[in-house]
Amino acid sequence: MIFYGECRNVHAMSSAAPLGNLPVDMTSFVDRTRETARARQLLHDHRLVTFTGPGGVGKSRLAVRVAAQNRRAYPDGVWHVELAPLDDPRLLAQTVSDRLGAERSSEPPLTAMREFLRTRRLLLVLDNCEHLIDACAELVSALLACAPGLTVLATGRQPLGIDGEHLLPVPPLAVPPADRRLTLAELREYGAVRLLLIRGGLTVHAANREPIAQLCRRLEGIPLAIELAAARLPGCGPEALLDRLDQRFEPRAGSGPANPRQQTMLATVAWSFGLCSAAEGLLWERLSVCAGGFDLAAAEQIATGPGLPGSQVLDTLTGLVDKSVVTRENDGHRTRYRMLETIRQYGRDRLLGRAELTGRRRAHRDHYLAMALDFQSEWHGPDQARWSRRCDADLGNLRAALEFSLSEPGDAPEALRLVTALGWYWAACGAVQEGQLWLNRCLAAAPEPTELRAGALWVAALTALVCGDLPTARLRVDEGEALARGLGSAATLAYAIQYQATMAMYQGETARALDLYREALDRHRRGQDALAICLTQIKAALCHSTRATPGSADLTAAIALSRAAIADAEAAGEVWLRSWGQTLMGLALWVSGRPAEAGPLLLESIRAKRAFADRVGLGMSLEVLMWSAAAAGRAAEAACLTGAVESVLTPIGTSFFAIPTMVRYRDQATARIRKSLSAREFDAARRRGLRFDLAQAVAYAEELLSTPPAPQALTRRQLEVAELVALGLSNKEIARELTIAQRTAEAHLEHILARLGLRSRSQVAAWVAQRIRR
């Protein structure tokens, strides 16, 4: 299937930007000079380094810092995977593959990563491994064994326990000793003191020197504990704060974890909870059901209830931000909030065993189900980029909502409703394998022959087609079609027929496919489904182009359908399908021998795909661009584009080269490139393209299309040959007409094709006809 790209994990579309996805430090980094130097040396010498230590000691922050400092050592990037929101070890490989951009729809994620990493040199940061320790150990062992350029930096409360692992225990920050009096300058040299002063907005002086030192010792230098305490300093000062650390802070004999520092951390969190207002405590507990962050709307929906009216949620949430219990983040598009995992887990533990936990999880599920339904209704419109970012940000919450629905008796239909509403997210935004996993689970859990199941079946067919799994798609479509007919569901039946047409196209049955597309289009129009109308037009345009020859009725139909789809998408303010319409029109114009007209459309399409990182659409645009470059004699650029196409399409495993016509066009272009370049030159240019990420591929295409080579005029003799070609003469007849050798006539024709960027005699004839009209 070719219509679904990837918009997850979108990085800045700039070839100058460093590769990777490291989070940006929002606050200053304090101390850790010794640990940073040691970590850098370990990463230089070894391929697996694990930072260990209790919760709140600063493992994650140190890992991000060290990774950022080592970017230059990894030409293929530094990639960060936050594992705290992930509860299901079955999704670990999928999650890591997605963050790397290594997903291949036709293969399991581990297989895809092995292939992706085989020739790359990069650093993978696996953050917060402790709750997935066995799965992480198995995954890391498998990847390191097959990827010699891979280095892994893991963090967790315990080692992974595999061969080749080198540990760096992360200690608390240094605290001032209790057995001697320090000068003010000496006191400021201790990391715990510096952190407390910076976060609390304090200046140390003679009067507060001792309380500050005692606070740092009491908190044992644990950064999270210090940050929680520092949030209280503006209101009460170090002396009063020290007085308020009551006996709850002291770990009780026989209780809690064996690690004394972990006891201190948990006691500090409990102390901080005890200092919250009643409303703040309720909000802390209730928001602990969120996974990976939340926005204000989610907080209001999930946490409103007895003791906390909705009108007070914002003020109460602001209070938790001020106390460093919740962090506030803004990515330039939306304000979000999150809790560190230690804090979130404390709130979750307080809900365990209480009936309220199920109620809050249900409220959480209902909120994200409503969000998914809004996504479904608004996807075909002007807010697609915003919706793709929002679903990416809330993927952890969507997973949690699905898992809850599948685990609660009687709630499987709600899981099916949720997973179906996210259909275009799974298929169009790079989460296709995960979507297929959830669809399979939800369909198995809700087997009743309902309208809801019928709709889920065509979504499941969609994801199977994107994955290239035609047998599964056939089963899903056939069941969905039978169910839709039995239920009298016209809308679902229209989609089933549309996907039957797509499978027929891929099987080379283009006449049958076009008949089915016409039927589906008629049904979608009767149902006034604007998205489906646009999508069907684009698919039918491709089908016409795959069987077209210059000047044929199929080309006329392909251009008309593409133009109609572009107009419909523009009317809706839609970007994704409009870019596909431009790609397909560019393809049709190229087939018709009009590459100059195809170029601007391809450029606009490529630029539009930035918002979605649409790999399949970008791959097709780059492929047509490669054909044009090869025909225009730009062999080195065309060879680079062959590698770029492979780089773009490999992560998703979907290729339009299953269509025989596309294979023929590529073979012709490749033969032309190899005729102009030596094997060494071709391989070097291709390898350059293979190393492109999405940003670099887009930038290269923009440069190529924005700065075309100067037009090459035909010589007088070449014009004579072109005119005779237009009259339908063969090479032998042209040679006789011009009194030249047949091999000379053939050489002239080759030069004409290269100079004009054409690839066939019929295209030369069309060029001559246009020249005469001008």
PDB file of C-alpha atoms in Angstrom, residues 182-438:
ATOM      1  CA  LEU A 182      33.421  25.541  56.186  1.00  0.00           C
ATOM      2  CA  THR A 183      33.948  28.980  54.750  1.00  0.00           C
ATOM      3  CA  LEU A 184      31.199  30.311  52.463  1.00  0.00           C
ATOM      4  CA  ALA A 185      33.424  29.739  49.438  1.00  0.00           C
ATOM      5  CA  GLU A 186      34.115  26.145  50.500  1.00  0.00           C
ATOM      6  CA  LEU A 187      30.406  25.497  51.076  1.00  0.00           C
ATOM      7  CA  ARG A 188      29.565  26.620  47.549  1.00  0.00           C
ATOM      8  CA  GLU A 189      31.951  24.010  46.144  1.00  0.00           C
ATOM      9  CA  TYR A 190      29.585  21.165  47.084  1.00  0.00           C
ATOM     10  CA  GLY A 191      27.197  20.070  44.323  1.00  0.00           C
ATOM     11  CA  ALA A 192      24.231  19.587  46.650  1.00  0.00           C
ATOM     12  CA  VAL A 193      24.634  23.126  47.992  1.00  0.00           C
ATOM     13  CA  ARG A 194      24.928  24.647  44.532  1.00  0.00           C
ATOM     14  CA  LEU A 195      21.782  22.845  43.384  1.00  0.00           C
ATOM     15  CA  LEU A 196      19.827  23.963  46.439  1.00  0.00           C
ATOM     16  CA  LEU A 197      20.930  27.569  46.004  1.00  0.00           C
ATOM     17  CA  ILE A 198      20.157  27.665  42.283  1.00  0.00           C
ATOM     18  CA  ARG A 199      16.757  25.977  42.494  1.00  0.00           C
ATOM     19  CA  GLY A 200      15.757  27.817  45.672  1.00  0.00           C
ATOM     20  CA  GLY A 201      16.916  31.224  44.457  1.00  0.00           C
ATOM     21  CA  LEU A 202      19.101  31.682  47.542  1.00  0.00           C
ATOM     22  CA  THR A 203      22.414  33.266  48.373  1.00  0.00           C
ATOM     23  CA  VAL A 204      24.428  31.645  51.125  1.00  0.00           C
ATOM     24  CA  HIS A 205      25.634  33.894  53.940  1.00  0.00           C
ATOM     25  CA  ALA A 206      26.804  33.545  57.535  1.00  0.00           C
ATOM     26  CA  ALA A 207      23.282  33.404  59.008  1.00  0.00           C
ATOM     27  CA  ASN A 208      21.927  30.608  56.774  1.00  0.00           C
ATOM     28  CA  ARG A 209      25.147  28.692  56.186  1.00  0.00           C
ATOM     29  CA  GLU A 210      24.523  25.950  58.733  1.00  0.00           C
ATOM     30  CA  PRO A 211      20.820  25.318  57.933  1.00  0.00           C
ATOM     31  CA  ILE A 212      21.725  24.988  54.236  1.00  0.00           C
ATOM     32  CA  ALA A 213      24.477  22.500  55.022  1.00  0.00           C
ATOM     33  CA  GLN A 214      22.145  20.528  57.282  1.00  0.00           C
ATOM     34  CA  LEU A 215      19.416  20.442  54.617  1.00  0.00           C
ATOM     35  CA  CYS A 216      21.843  19.008  52.041  1.00  0.00           C
ATOM     36  CA  ARG A 217      23.034  16.366  54.494  1.00  0.00           C
ATOM     37  CA  ARG A 218      19.481  15.521  55.553  1.00  0.00           C
ATOM     38  CA  LEU A 219      18.530  15.025  51.902  1.00  0.00           C
ATOM     39  CA  GLU A 220      21.717  12.987  51.342  1.00  0.00           C
ATOM     40  CA  GLY A 221      22.597  14.912  48.182  1.00  0.00           C
ATOM     41  CA  ILE A 222      19.785  13.280  46.155  1.00  0.00           C
ATOM     42  CA  PRO A 223      18.932  15.780  43.385  1.00  0.00           C
ATOM     43  CA  LEU A 224      15.184  15.086  43.226  1.00  0.00           C
ATOM     44  CA  ALA A 225      14.856  15.405  47.002  1.00  0.00           C
ATOM     45  CA  ILE A 226      16.788  18.684  46.888  1.00  0.00           C
ATOM     46  CA  GLU A 227      14.591  20.028  44.078  1.00  0.00           C
ATOM     47  CA  LEU A 228      11.427  19.167  46.005  1.00  0.00           C
ATOM     48  CA  ALA A 229      12.780  20.893  49.104  1.00  0.00           C
ATOM     49  CA  ALA A 230      14.098  23.884  47.143  1.00  0.00           C
ATOM     50  CA  ALA A 231      10.613  24.548  45.808  1.00  0.00           C
ATOM     51  CA  ARG A 232       9.603  25.329  49.437  1.00  0.00           C
ATOM     52  CA  LEU A 233      12.448  27.743  50.152  1.00  0.00           C
ATOM     53  CA  PRO A 234      10.979  30.942  48.703  1.00  0.00           C
ATOM     54  CA  GLY A 235       8.085  30.704  51.133  1.00  0.00           C
ATOM     55  CA  CYS A 236       9.810  29.741  54.356  1.00  0.00           C
ATOM     56  CA  GLY A 237      13.615  29.935  54.170  1.00  0.00           C
ATOM     57  CA  PRO A 238      16.145  27.184  55.018  1.00  0.00           C
ATOM     58  CA  GLU A 239      15.771  27.402  58.807  1.00  0.00           C
ATOM     59  CA  ALA A 240      11.998  26.970  58.820  1.00  0.00           C
ATOM     60  CA  LEU A 241      12.176  24.289  56.151  1.00  0.00           C
ATOM     61  CA  LEU A 242      14.656  22.306  58.201  1.00  0.00           C
ATOM     62  CA  ASP A 243      12.326  22.525  61.182  1.00  0.00           C
ATOM     63  CA  ARG A 244       9.405  21.192  59.104  1.00  0.00           C
ATOM     64  CA  LEU A 245      11.196  17.988  58.153  1.00  0.00           C
ATOM     65  CA  ASP A 246       9.371  15.892  60.747  1.00  0.00           C
ATOM     66  CA  GLN A 247       9.744  12.248  61.731  1.00  0.00           C
ATOM     67  CA  ARG A 248       7.924  11.110  58.558  1.00  0.00           C
ATOM     68  CA  PHE A 249      11.125  11.898  56.732  1.00  0.00           C
ATOM     69  CA  GLU A 250      13.051   9.373  58.805  1.00  0.00           C
ATOM     70  CA  PRO A 251      12.716   5.832  57.436  1.00  0.00           C
ATOM     71  CA  ARG A 252      11.116   3.456  59.901  1.00  0.00           C
ATOM     72  CA  ALA A 253      12.853   0.273  60.891  1.00  0.00           C
ATOM     73  CA  GLY A 254      11.713  -2.713  58.882  1.00  0.00           C
ATOM     74  CA  SER A 255       9.840  -0.717  56.271  1.00  0.00           C
ATOM     75  CA  GLY A 256      10.573   0.378  52.740  1.00  0.00           C
ATOM     76  CA  PRO A 257      13.392  -0.670  50.421  1.00  0.00           C
ATOM     77  CA  ALA A 258      16.690  -1.898  51.773  1.00  0.00           C
ATOM     78  CA  ASN A 259      18.706   0.844  50.049  1.00  0.00           C
ATOM     79  CA  PRO A 260      19.007   3.694  52.596  1.00  0.00           C
ATOM     80  CA  ARG A 261      19.205   6.329  49.859  1.00  0.00           C
ATOM     81  CA  GLN A 262      16.062   4.975  48.255  1.00  0.00           C
ATOM     82  CA  GLN A 263      14.408   5.178  51.677  1.00  0.00           C
ATOM     83  CA  THR A 264      15.515   8.797  51.893  1.00  0.00           C
ATOM     84  CA  MET A 265      14.129   9.499  48.435  1.00  0.00           C
ATOM     85  CA  LEU A 266      10.754   7.946  49.170  1.00  0.00           C
ATOM     86  CA  ALA A 267      10.614   9.604  52.560  1.00  0.00           C
ATOM     87  CA  THR A 268      11.296  12.960  50.880  1.00  0.00           C
ATOM     88  CA  VAL A 269       8.525  12.355  48.364  1.00  0.00           C
ATOM     89  CA  ALA A 270       6.170  11.380  51.211  1.00  0.00           C
ATOM     90  CA  TRP A 271       7.230  14.484  53.133  1.00  0.00           C
ATOM     91  CA  SER A 272       6.556  16.640  50.065  1.00  0.00           C
ATOM     92  CA  PHE A 273       3.134  15.008  49.687  1.00  0.00           C
ATOM     93  CA  GLY A 274       2.367  15.756  53.319  1.00  0.00           C
ATOM     94  CA  LEU A 275       3.100  19.435  52.764  1.00  0.00           C
ATOM     95  CA  CYS A 276       0.633  19.673  49.869  1.00  0.00           C
ATOM     96  CA  SER A 277      -2.859  21.006  50.371  1.00  0.00           C
ATOM     97  CA  ALA A 278      -5.707  18.501  50.356  1.00  0.00           C
ATOM     98  CA  ALA A 279      -6.613  19.469  46.777  1.00  0.00           C
ATOM     99  CA  GLU A 280      -3.004  19.184  45.639  1.00  0.00           C
ATOM    100  CA  GLY A 281      -2.738  15.718  47.181  1.00  0.00           C
ATOM    101  CA  LEU A 282      -5.888  14.582  45.385  1.00  0.00           C
ATOM    102  CA  LEU A 283      -4.622  15.966  42.077  1.00  0.00           C
ATOM    103  CA  TRP A 284      -1.238  14.242  42.538  1.00  0.00           C
ATOM    104  CA  GLU A 285      -2.916  10.895  43.150  1.00  0.00           C
ATOM    105  CA  ARG A 286      -5.449  11.186  40.349  1.00  0.00           C
ATOM    106  CA  LEU A 287      -2.968  12.347  37.704  1.00  0.00           C
ATOM    107  CA  SER A 288      -0.739   9.364  38.474  1.00  0.00           C
ATOM    108  CA  VAL A 289      -2.890   7.297  36.093  1.00  0.00           C
ATOM    109  CA  CYS A 290      -1.452   9.335  33.189  1.00  0.00           C
ATOM    110  CA  ALA A 291       1.464   7.865  31.257  1.00  0.00           C
ATOM    111  CA  GLY A 292       4.100  10.100  29.738  1.00  0.00           C
ATOM    112  CA  GLY A 293       2.521  13.476  30.443  1.00  0.00           C
ATOM    113  CA  PHE A 294      -0.800  15.259  29.981  1.00  0.00           C
ATOM    114  CA  ASP A 295      -2.316  18.622  29.128  1.00  0.00           C
ATOM    115  CA  LEU A 296      -4.698  20.806  31.112  1.00  0.00           C
ATOM    116  CA  ALA A 297      -7.807  19.384  29.438  1.00  0.00           C
ATOM    117  CA  ALA A 298      -6.776  15.861  30.471  1.00  0.00           C
ATOM    118  CA  ALA A 299      -6.057  16.988  34.025  1.00  0.00           C
ATOM    119  CA  GLU A 300      -9.496  18.574  34.321  1.00  0.00           C
ATOM    120  CA  GLN A 301     -11.293  15.542  32.885  1.00  0.00           C
ATOM    121  CA  ILE A 302      -9.407  12.934  34.891  1.00  0.00           C
ATOM    122  CA  ALA A 303      -8.990  14.654  38.259  1.00  0.00           C
ATOM    123  CA  THR A 304     -12.292  16.485  38.740  1.00  0.00           C
ATOM    124  CA  GLY A 305     -14.335  14.896  41.489  1.00  0.00           C
ATOM    125  CA  PRO A 306     -15.080  14.971  45.221  1.00  0.00           C
ATOM    126  CA  GLY A 307     -12.755  17.410  46.940  1.00  0.00           C
ATOM    127  CA  LEU A 308     -11.537  18.934  43.667  1.00  0.00           C
ATOM    128  CA  PRO A 309     -14.029  20.753  41.406  1.00  0.00           C
ATOM    129  CA  GLY A 310     -12.995  21.328  37.812  1.00  0.00           C
ATOM    130  CA  SER A 311     -12.755  25.075  38.319  1.00  0.00           C
ATOM    131  CA  GLN A 312      -9.896  24.550  40.790  1.00  0.00           C
ATOM    132  CA  VAL A 313      -7.777  22.137  38.755  1.00  0.00           C
ATOM    133  CA  LEU A 314      -5.657  24.792  37.008  1.00  0.00           C
ATOM    134  CA  ASP A 315      -4.791  26.650  40.222  1.00  0.00           C
ATOM    135  CA  THR A 316      -4.085  23.376  42.007  1.00  0.00           C
ATOM    136  CA  LEU A 317      -1.923  22.158  39.138  1.00  0.00           C
ATOM    137  CA  THR A 318       0.005  25.425  39.226  1.00  0.00           C
ATOM    138  CA  GLY A 319       0.638  24.773  42.904  1.00  0.00           C
ATOM    139  CA  LEU A 320       2.141  21.385  42.110  1.00  0.00           C
ATOM    140  CA  VAL A 321       4.337  22.997  39.448  1.00  0.00           C
ATOM    141  CA  ASP A 322       5.544  25.562  41.978  1.00  0.00           C
ATOM    142  CA  LYS A 323       6.417  22.711  44.354  1.00  0.00           C
ATOM    143  CA  SER A 324       8.394  20.849  41.627  1.00  0.00           C
ATOM    144  CA  VAL A 325       6.008  17.886  41.878  1.00  0.00           C
ATOM    145  CA  VAL A 326       4.893  18.495  38.290  1.00  0.00           C
ATOM    146  CA  THR A 327       7.009  19.973  35.505  1.00  0.00           C
ATOM    147  CA  ARG A 328       5.564  22.217  32.820  1.00  0.00           C
ATOM    148  CA  GLU A 329       6.816  21.937  29.246  1.00  0.00           C
ATOM    149  CA  ASN A 330       6.041  23.845  26.063  1.00  0.00           C
ATOM    150  CA  ASP A 331       7.181  22.603  22.663  1.00  0.00           C
ATOM    151  CA  GLY A 332       6.069  25.757  20.868  1.00  0.00           C
ATOM    152  CA  HIS A 333       2.670  24.296  20.066  1.00  0.00           C
ATOM    153  CA  ARG A 334       1.085  23.150  23.323  1.00  0.00           C
ATOM    154  CA  THR A 335       1.689  23.298  27.072  1.00  0.00           C
ATOM    155  CA  ARG A 336       2.041  19.889  28.696  1.00  0.00           C
ATOM    156  CA  TYR A 337       2.765  18.638  32.179  1.00  0.00           C
ATOM    157  CA  ARG A 338       4.518  15.564  33.484  1.00  0.00           C
ATOM    158  CA  MET A 339       5.664  13.947  36.711  1.00  0.00           C
ATOM    159  CA  LEU A 340       8.988  12.245  37.198  1.00  0.00           C
ATOM    160  CA  GLU A 341       8.445   8.512  37.441  1.00  0.00           C
ATOM    161  CA  THR A 342       9.347   8.325  41.153  1.00  0.00           C
ATOM    162  CA  ILE A 343       6.725  10.966  41.956  1.00  0.00           C
ATOM    163  CA  ARG A 344       4.093   9.466  39.669  1.00  0.00           C
ATOM    164  CA  GLN A 345       4.598   6.009  41.125  1.00  0.00           C
ATOM    165  CA  TYR A 346       4.186   7.350  44.654  1.00  0.00           C
ATOM    166  CA  GLY A 347       0.795   8.789  43.713  1.00  0.00           C
ATOM    167  CA  ARG A 348      -0.180   5.570  41.945  1.00  0.00           C
ATOM    168  CA  ASP A 349       0.790   3.486  44.982  1.00  0.00           C
ATOM    169  CA  ARG A 350      -1.520   5.582  47.144  1.00  0.00           C
ATOM    170  CA  LEU A 351      -4.429   4.675  44.837  1.00  0.00           C
ATOM    171  CA  LEU A 352      -3.692   0.943  44.773  1.00  0.00           C
ATOM    172  CA  GLY A 353      -6.323  -1.134  46.503  1.00  0.00           C
ATOM    173  CA  ARG A 354      -8.846   1.694  46.426  1.00  0.00           C
ATOM    174  CA  ALA A 355     -11.982   1.652  44.309  1.00  0.00           C
ATOM    175  CA  GLU A 356     -11.069   5.133  43.100  1.00  0.00           C
ATOM    176  CA  LEU A 357      -8.209   3.726  40.990  1.00  0.00           C
ATOM    177  CA  THR A 358     -10.598   2.016  38.575  1.00  0.00           C
ATOM    178  CA  GLY A 359     -12.754   5.124  38.384  1.00  0.00           C
ATOM    179  CA  ARG A 360      -9.790   7.351  37.584  1.00  0.00           C
ATOM    180  CA  ARG A 361      -8.499   4.928  34.970  1.00  0.00           C
ATOM    181  CA  ARG A 362     -11.957   4.888  33.387  1.00  0.00           C
ATOM    182  CA  ALA A 363     -12.051   8.694  33.363  1.00  0.00           C
ATOM    183  CA  HIS A 364      -8.586   8.613  31.772  1.00  0.00           C
ATOM    184  CA  ARG A 365      -9.801   6.145  29.130  1.00  0.00           C
ATOM    185  CA  ASP A 366     -12.917   8.208  28.397  1.00  0.00           C
ATOM    186  CA  HIS A 367     -10.855  11.357  27.909  1.00  0.00           C
ATOM    187  CA  TYR A 368      -8.482   9.761  25.428  1.00  0.00           C
ATOM    188  CA  LEU A 369     -11.301   7.978  23.635  1.00  0.00           C
ATOM    189  CA  ALA A 370     -12.974  11.365  23.140  1.00  0.00           C
ATOM    190  CA  MET A 371      -9.655  12.748  21.887  1.00  0.00           C
ATOM    191  CA  ALA A 372      -9.320   9.869  19.406  1.00  0.00           C
ATOM    192  CA  LEU A 373     -12.853  10.427  18.122  1.00  0.00           C
ATOM    193  CA  ASP A 374     -12.054  14.122  17.625  1.00  0.00           C
ATOM    194  CA  PHE A 375      -8.906  13.103  15.757  1.00  0.00           C
ATOM    195  CA  GLN A 376     -10.969  10.833  13.526  1.00  0.00           C
ATOM    196  CA  SER A 377     -13.491  13.544  12.651  1.00  0.00           C
ATOM    197  CA  GLU A 378     -10.920  16.317  12.137  1.00  0.00           C
ATOM    198  CA  TRP A 379      -8.109  14.430  10.396  1.00  0.00           C
ATOM    199  CA  HIS A 380      -9.326  15.454   6.917  1.00  0.00           C
ATOM    200  CA  GLY A 381      -8.883  19.161   7.518  1.00  0.00           C
ATOM    201  CA  PRO A 382      -6.397  21.941   8.200  1.00  0.00           C
ATOM    202  CA  ASP A 383      -5.148  20.639  11.581  1.00  0.00           C
ATOM    203  CA  GLN A 384      -3.438  17.412  10.518  1.00  0.00           C
ATOM    204  CA  ALA A 385       0.049  18.435  11.651  1.00  0.00           C
ATOM    205  CA  ARG A 386      -1.303  19.490  15.048  1.00  0.00           C
ATOM    206  CA  TRP A 387      -3.180  16.222  15.439  1.00  0.00           C
ATOM    207  CA  SER A 388      -0.175  14.101  14.499  1.00  0.00           C
ATOM    208  CA  ARG A 389       1.948  15.910  17.098  1.00  0.00           C
ATOM    209  CA  ARG A 390      -0.761  15.531  19.715  1.00  0.00           C
ATOM    210  CA  CYS A 391      -1.171  11.789  19.166  1.00  0.00           C
ATOM    211  CA  ASP A 392       2.586  11.344  19.250  1.00  0.00           C
ATOM    212  CA  ALA A 393       2.775  13.184  22.572  1.00  0.00           C
ATOM    213  CA  ASP A 394      -0.084  11.149  24.066  1.00  0.00           C
ATOM    214  CA  LEU A 395       0.851   7.736  22.692  1.00  0.00           C
ATOM    215  CA  GLY A 396       1.631   6.490  26.220  1.00  0.00           C
ATOM    216  CA  ASN A 397      -1.821   7.561  27.378  1.00  0.00           C
ATOM    217  CA  LEU A 398      -3.502   5.984  24.346  1.00  0.00           C
ATOM    218  CA  ARG A 399      -1.732   2.712  25.114  1.00  0.00           C
ATOM    219  CA  ALA A 400      -2.816   2.897  28.755  1.00  0.00           C
ATOM    220  CA  ALA A 401      -6.415   3.563  27.700  1.00  0.00           C
ATOM    221  CA  LEU A 402      -6.405   0.578  25.347  1.00  0.00           C
ATOM    222  CA  GLU A 403      -4.853  -1.695  27.956  1.00  0.00           C
ATOM    223  CA  PHE A 404      -7.431  -0.667  30.575  1.00  0.00           C
ATOM    224  CA  SER A 405     -10.329  -1.290  28.184  1.00  0.00           C
ATOM    225  CA  LEU A 406      -9.028  -4.724  27.291  1.00  0.00           C
ATOM    226  CA  SER A 407      -8.520  -5.659  30.954  1.00  0.00           C
ATOM    227  CA  GLU A 408     -11.915  -4.502  32.239  1.00  0.00           C
ATOM    228  CA  PRO A 409     -14.818  -6.948  31.841  1.00  0.00           C
ATOM    229  CA  GLY A 410     -17.294  -5.697  29.257  1.00  0.00           C
ATOM    230  CA  ASP A 411     -15.099  -2.847  27.983  1.00  0.00           C
ATOM    231  CA  ALA A 412     -13.608  -4.565  24.908  1.00  0.00           C
ATOM    232  CA  PRO A 413     -16.012  -2.685  22.557  1.00  0.00           C
ATOM    233  CA  GLU A 414     -14.595   0.594  23.892  1.00  0.00           C
ATOM    234  CA  ALA A 415     -11.092  -0.653  23.071  1.00  0.00           C
ATOM    235  CA  LEU A 416     -12.278  -1.476  19.551  1.00  0.00           C
ATOM    236  CA  ARG A 417     -13.855   1.969  19.224  1.00  0.00           C
ATOM    237  CA  LEU A 418     -10.623   3.645  20.354  1.00  0.00           C
ATOM    238  CA  VAL A 419      -8.271   1.645  18.147  1.00  0.00           C
ATOM    239  CA  THR A 420     -10.522   2.200  15.110  1.00  0.00           C
ATOM    240  CA  ALA A 421     -10.788   5.946  15.676  1.00  0.00           C
ATOM    241  CA  LEU A 422      -6.975   6.089  15.540  1.00  0.00           C
ATOM    242  CA  GLY A 423      -6.897   4.330  12.156  1.00  0.00           C
ATOM    243  CA  TRP A 424      -5.306   7.201  10.240  1.00  0.00           C
ATOM    244  CA  TYR A 425      -2.786   7.726  13.020  1.00  0.00           C
ATOM    245  CA  TRP A 426      -1.670   4.102  12.802  1.00  0.00           C
ATOM    246  CA  ALA A 427      -1.505   4.126   9.001  1.00  0.00           C
ATOM    247  CA  ALA A 428      -0.427   7.663   8.160  1.00  0.00           C
ATOM    248  CA  CYS A 429       1.836   8.548  11.061  1.00  0.00           C
ATOM    249  CA  GLY A 430       4.336   5.720  11.188  1.00  0.00           C
ATOM    250  CA  ALA A 431       2.775   3.564  13.911  1.00  0.00           C
ATOM    251  CA  VAL A 432       1.464   0.897  11.593  1.00  0.00           C
ATOM    252  CA  GLN A 433       2.921  -2.198  13.263  1.00  0.00           C
ATOM    253  CA  GLU A 434       1.782  -1.099  16.698  1.00  0.00           C
ATOM    254  CA  GLY A 435      -1.638  -0.298  15.264  1.00  0.00           C
ATOM    255  CA  GLN A 436      -1.853  -3.754  13.767  1.00  0.00           C
ATOM    256  CA  LEU A 437      -0.949  -5.293  17.138  1.00  0.00           C
ATOM    257  CA  TRP A 438      -3.711  -3.378  18.929  1.00  0.00           C
TER     258      TRP A 438
END
